[in-house]
Coordinates of C-alpha atoms and ligand atoms in Angstrom, one line a residue:
X1 CA 0.0 0.1 -0.2
X2 CA 1.1 3.7 -0.5
X3 CA 2.4 5.6 1.9
X4 CA 0.1 8.2 3.5
X5 CA 1.1 11.8 4.5
X6 CA 0.4 13.2 7.8
X7 CA 1.6 15.0 10.7
X8 CA 2.6 14.1 14.3
X9 CA 0.7 15.7 16.7
X10 CA 2.3 14.1 19.7
X11 CA 5.2 11.7 21.1
X12 CA 4.8 9.8 24.4
X13 CA 8.1 7.6 24.6
X14 CA 8.1 5.4 21.6
X15 CA 4.5 6.0 20.6
X16 CA 4.0 8.8 17.7
X17 CA 0.5 9.8 17.2
X18 CA -0.1 10.6 13.6
X19 CA -2.9 13.0 12.0
X20 CA -4.2 12.8 8.6
X21 CA -7.6 14.8 7.7
X22 CA -9.2 13.9 10.8
X23 CA -8.0 10.5 11.7
X24 CA -5.4 9.5 14.4
X25 CA -2.8 7.0 13.9
X26 CA -0.8 5.5 16.6
X27 CA 2.6 4.7 15.0
X28 CA 5.9 3.4 15.6
X29 CA 9.3 4.6 14.3
X30 CA 11.1 2.3 11.4
X31 CA 14.7 1.6 12.4
X32 CA 16.4 3.4 9.5
X33 CA 14.8 6.7 11.0
X34 CA 15.8 6.4 14.5
X35 CA 18.8 8.6 14.3
X36 CA 16.6 11.3 13.6
X37 CA 15.1 12.9 16.2
X38 CA 11.5 13.5 15.0
X39 CA 9.4 16.1 17.1
X40 CA 5.9 16.9 17.2
X41 CA 4.7 19.1 14.1
X42 CA 6.6 17.2 11.6
X43 CA 5.0 16.1 8.4
X44 CA 5.8 12.7 7.8
X45 CA 5.1 9.7 5.5
X46 CA 3.9 6.9 7.3
X47 CA 1.9 3.3 6.5
X48 CA -1.3 3.1 7.6
X49 CA -1.3 -0.6 7.5
X50 CA 1.7 -1.3 9.2
X51 CA 1.3 1.9 11.6
X52 CA 5.1 2.7 11.1
X53 CA 6.6 6.4 10.2
X54 CA 8.7 5.9 7.3
X55 CA 10.0 9.2 6.1
X56 CA 10.1 12.6 7.4
X57 CA 9.3 15.7 5.3
X58 CA 11.7 18.6 4.8
X59 CA 10.9 21.3 8.1
X60 CA 10.4 25.1 7.4
X61 CA 11.4 25.6 11.1
X62 CA 12.2 23.8 14.5
X63 CA 12.0 25.4 17.7
X64 CA 14.1 23.8 20.7
X65 CA 12.1 24.7 23.7
X66 CA 9.3 24.0 23.1
X67 CA 10.4 21.3 21.0
X68 CA 8.1 21.8 17.7
X69 CA 8.7 21.8 13.7
X70 CA 6.8 23.5 11.3
X71 CA 5.3 26.5 13.1
X72 CA 3.4 29.4 11.4
X73 CA 2.9 31.5 14.5
X74 CA 4.1 31.8 17.7
X75 CA 2.0 33.2 20.4
X76 CA 3.9 34.5 23.0
X77 CA 2.1 34.6 26.3
X78 CA 3.5 37.0 28.8
X79 CA 2.0 37.9 32.2
X80 CA 2.0 41.4 33.8
X81 CA 2.4 39.8 37.4
X82 CA 3.0 36.3 38.9
X83 CA 5.2 35.6 36.9
X84 CA 6.3 39.4 36.8
X85 CA 6.2 40.9 33.5
X86 CA 9.8 40.5 31.7
X87 CA 10.5 42.6 28.6
X88 CA 13.8 40.3 28.6
X89 CA 11.9 37.3 28.0
X90 CA 9.3 38.9 25.5
X91 CA 12.6 40.1 23.5
X92 CA 14.3 37.0 23.5
X93 CA 11.1 35.3 21.8
X94 CA 10.5 37.6 19.3
X95 CA 14.1 37.1 18.3
X96 CA 13.6 33.5 18.1
X97 CA 10.4 34.1 16.0
X98 CA 12.3 36.5 13.6
X99 CA 15.4 34.0 13.4
X100 CA 13.0 31.1 12.8
X101 CA 10.6 32.7 10.4
X102 CA 7.8 32.0 12.4
X103 CA 5.1 35.0 12.9
X104 CA 5.1 36.1 16.3
X105 CA 2.2 37.3 18.3
X106 CA 2.2 38.9 21.8
X107 CA -0.5 37.9 24.4
X108 CA -0.8 39.9 27.6
X109 CA -2.4 38.3 30.4
X110 CA -3.1 39.1 34.0
X111 CA -3.7 42.8 33.5
X112 CA -6.4 42.4 36.2
X113 CA -3.7 42.3 38.8
X114 CA -2.1 45.7 37.8
X115 CA -3.1 48.4 39.5
X116 CA -3.7 52.0 37.5
X117 CA 0.0 53.2 37.5
X118 CA 1.4 49.8 36.1
X119 CA -1.3 49.5 33.8
X120 CA -0.5 52.8 32.2
X121 CA 3.4 51.5 32.3
X122 CA 2.4 48.1 30.5
X123 CA 0.3 49.8 27.8
X124 CA 3.1 52.4 27.1
X125 CA 5.4 49.4 26.5
X126 CA 2.8 47.4 24.6
X127 CA 2.3 50.4 22.1
X128 CA 5.9 50.3 21.1
X129 CA 5.6 46.9 20.2
X130 CA 2.4 47.5 18.0
X131 CA 4.3 50.6 16.2
X132 CA 6.8 47.9 15.4
X133 CA 4.2 45.9 13.6
X134 CA 3.6 43.0 16.3
X135 CA 0.0 41.9 17.0
X136 CA -0.8 42.5 20.4
X137 CA -3.7 41.2 22.3
X138 CA -4.8 40.5 25.8
X139 CA -6.1 37.5 26.8
X140 CA -9.7 38.9 27.0
X141 CA -9.6 39.3 22.9
X142 CA -10.4 35.8 22.4
X143 CA -12.3 36.2 18.9
X144 CA -9.3 38.1 17.5
X145 CA -7.0 35.8 18.7
X146 CA -9.2 32.7 17.2
X147 CA -9.3 34.8 14.3
X148 CA -5.6 35.3 14.4
X149 CA -4.8 31.2 14.8
X150 CA -7.3 30.2 12.3
X151 CA -5.9 27.4 9.8
X152 CA -2.4 27.7 11.1
X153 CA -0.1 25.8 13.3
X154 CA 0.5 27.6 16.3
X155 CA 2.5 27.0 19.4
X156 CA 2.3 28.9 22.6
X157 CA 5.3 30.2 24.7
X158 CA 5.8 32.0 27.6
X159 CA 6.7 31.4 31.3
X160 CA 5.2 28.8 33.4
X161 CA 2.2 30.3 35.0
X162 CA 1.8 32.9 32.4
X163 CA -1.6 31.7 31.9
X164 CA -1.2 29.8 28.4
X165 CA -3.4 26.8 29.4
X166 CA -6.0 29.2 30.7
X167 CA -6.1 30.9 27.3
X168 CA -6.7 27.9 25.4
X169 CA -9.5 26.6 27.6
X170 CA -11.2 30.2 26.9
X171 CA -10.9 29.3 23.4
X172 CA -12.3 26.2 23.6
X173 CA -14.2 25.1 26.7
X174 CA -14.3 21.6 25.9
X175 CA -10.2 21.3 26.1
X176 CA -10.4 21.4 29.7
X177 CA -6.7 21.6 30.1
X178 CA -5.2 21.5 33.5
X179 CA -4.0 25.0 34.8
X180 CA -1.9 25.5 37.8
X181 CA -2.0 27.4 41.3
X182 CA 1.0 29.8 40.9
X183 CA 3.3 29.5 44.0
X184 CA 2.7 32.9 45.6
X185 CA 6.4 32.3 47.2
X186 CA 8.1 32.2 44.0
X187 CA 6.0 34.3 42.0
X188 CA 5.9 31.3 39.3
X189 CA 3.8 28.8 38.0
X190 CA 4.5 25.0 38.5
X191 CA 4.9 23.7 35.4
X192 CA 1.5 22.4 34.9
X193 CA 1.6 21.4 31.3
X194 CA 4.4 18.8 30.7
X195 CA 4.1 16.9 27.2
X196 CA 4.2 18.7 24.0
X197 CA 1.1 17.9 21.8
X198 CA -0.9 19.3 18.9
X199 CA -4.4 20.2 19.5
X200 CA -6.7 20.3 16.7
X201 CA -9.0 23.4 17.9
X202 CA -10.8 26.2 15.8
X203 CA -9.6 25.0 12.7
X204 CA -5.9 25.1 13.5
X205 CA -3.2 23.0 15.2
X206 CA -2.3 24.3 18.7
X207 CA 0.9 23.4 20.8
X208 CA 0.1 24.0 24.2
X209 CA 3.8 23.8 25.8
X210 CA 5.1 23.3 29.1
X211 CA 6.3 26.8 30.5
X212 CA 9.9 27.2 31.1
X213 CA 12.0 29.1 33.7
X214 CA 14.7 29.7 31.5
X215 CA 15.4 29.8 27.6
X216 CA 18.6 29.3 26.1
X217 CA 19.3 30.9 22.4
X218 CA 21.9 29.4 20.4
X219 CA 22.3 32.5 18.1
X220 CA 25.3 34.4 16.4
X221 CA 25.7 38.0 17.2
X222 CA 24.3 38.8 13.6
X223 CA 21.1 37.0 13.9
X224 CA 20.3 38.3 17.5
X225 CA 20.9 42.1 15.8
X226 CA 18.5 41.1 12.9
X227 CA 15.7 39.9 15.5
X228 CA 15.7 43.4 17.0
X229 CA 13.6 44.4 13.7
X230 CA 13.7 48.2 14.5
X231 CA 17.6 48.4 14.3
X232 CA 18.1 48.2 10.6
X233 CA 21.4 48.1 8.9
X234 CA 22.2 52.3 8.7
X235 CA 24.8 52.4 11.0
X236 CA 28.4 54.0 10.0
X237 CA 30.0 50.8 10.2
X238 CA 28.1 47.9 8.7
X239 CA 29.6 45.5 10.9
X240 CA 28.7 47.6 13.7
X241 CA 27.6 45.5 16.7
X242 CA 26.1 48.7 18.3
X243 CA 28.3 48.4 21.4
X244 CA 30.6 51.2 21.4
X245 CA 30.9 52.5 18.1
X246 CA 30.8 56.2 17.8
X247 CA 28.1 57.1 15.2
X248 CA 25.9 54.1 15.8
X249 CA 22.6 55.1 14.8
X250 CA 21.0 52.3 16.9
X251 CA 22.8 54.2 20.1
X252 CA 21.8 57.4 19.1
X253 CA 18.2 56.3 18.3
X254 CA 18.3 54.8 22.2
X255 CA 19.5 58.1 23.2
X256 CA 16.7 60.3 21.3
X257 CA 14.2 57.8 22.9
X258 CA 13.3 56.5 19.5
X259 CA 14.4 53.0 20.2
X260 CA 12.8 51.7 23.2
X261 CA 15.7 51.4 26.2
X262 CA 14.8 48.1 27.3
X263 CA 15.2 46.9 23.9
X264 CA 18.5 48.0 23.6
X265 CA 19.6 46.5 27.1
X266 CA 18.0 43.3 26.3
X267 CA 20.1 43.2 23.0
X268 CA 23.3 43.5 25.3
X269 CA 22.0 41.1 27.4
X270 CA 21.5 38.5 24.6
X271 CA 24.7 39.2 22.8
X272 CA 26.3 39.2 26.4
X273 CA 25.3 35.3 26.6
X274 CA 26.5 34.3 23.4
X275 CA 30.5 35.4 24.3
Ligands
GTP1 N1 -5.8 36.8 37.8 C1 -5.5 36.4 36.8 N2 -4.9 35.1 37.1 C2 -4.8 34.2 35.5 C3 -5.1 34.7 34.3 N3 -4.6 34.0 33.5 C4 -4.3 32.6 34.2 N4 -4.4 33.0 35.3 C5 -4.0 31.9 36.4 O1 -2.8 31.7 36.4 C6 -2.5 30.3 36.9 C7 -1.4 29.7 35.9 O2 -2.1 29.6 34.8 P1 -1.9 28.3 33.5 O3 -2.7 28.5 32.6 O4 -1.8 27.2 34.2 O5 -0.3 28.7 33.2 P2 0.3 28.3 31.9 O6 0.9 28.9 31.1 O7 -0.2 27.3 31.1 O8 1.8 27.4 32.8 P3 2.5 26.0 32.9 O9 1.7 24.9 32.0 O10 3.0 25.7 34.2 O11 3.3 26.3 31.5 C8 -3.8 29.9 37.1 O12 -4.1 29.6 38.3 C9 -4.9 30.6 36.4 O13 -5.7 30.5 36.8 C10 -5.8 36.0 34.3 O14 -5.7 37.1 33.0 N5 -5.7 36.8 35.4
MG2 MG1 -0.2 25.2 31.3
ZN3 ZN1 25.2 50.4 15.2

């Protein structure tokens, strides 16, 4: 029998669940494929008869943490509190999306925990990201988020406790994903979601991923710099790393307030990590 083409929607030890149209096939992996590390999101050739995966199709991208491939959009879920808002993680995920050619979408949660002053601060930061052209929603904009997800393979990323599973439960109540209590002492959640899987909802495939407390980026200085989309290439020296060159247009724009200071600081922090 001819092989079919499907998508891996979950992996649990040696059990690979492959979806084709609306059918699900529990598969194992053929010996010759064992040296390729298949991930959730991989498109594969498989035998419906033997329930074996025979071949992996070329990938458009792979994220390491969460480990998923062929993602169209990354929904970056950031909370204002519990865990505390981190522009650093937001920028890190934005860089990760840009470098991997994944469209990022920012979703802010727990605005209800902000007082007036904090709300104003958060809104002014978000305005900057909107101006850069990023889509920014709150976790109350369910209709808009659904529309943005439609027809796409998407992953949710964000710190543990940020409210990723809660958001998905709002998108489809039948999901009934487990959500966690945030530990007040740590101010962060407890990794309630453990396995990565793609869930078919709302005409899209969605990966609710385990949150993380740290995230490593294996990128070059140039990739990171390109990930800050407003930096551009108009510096005096075309090899400018925007660190201490005189006449660096990035540094000038940070000083004049055109580039958000936290963006530049996060850039420095990120390139500091690769040295
Ligand atoms: N006040 C408030 N609490 C929220 C909001 N969104 C989520 N929570 C709460 O935050 C806690 C953590 O939410 P989860 O949805 O489990 O977080 P998660 O991002 O899936 O966490 P992991 O699975 O550990 O990565 C739960 O107790 C939620 O009820 C919100 O907008 N406001
Ligand atoms: Mg979760
Ligand atoms: Zn420069």
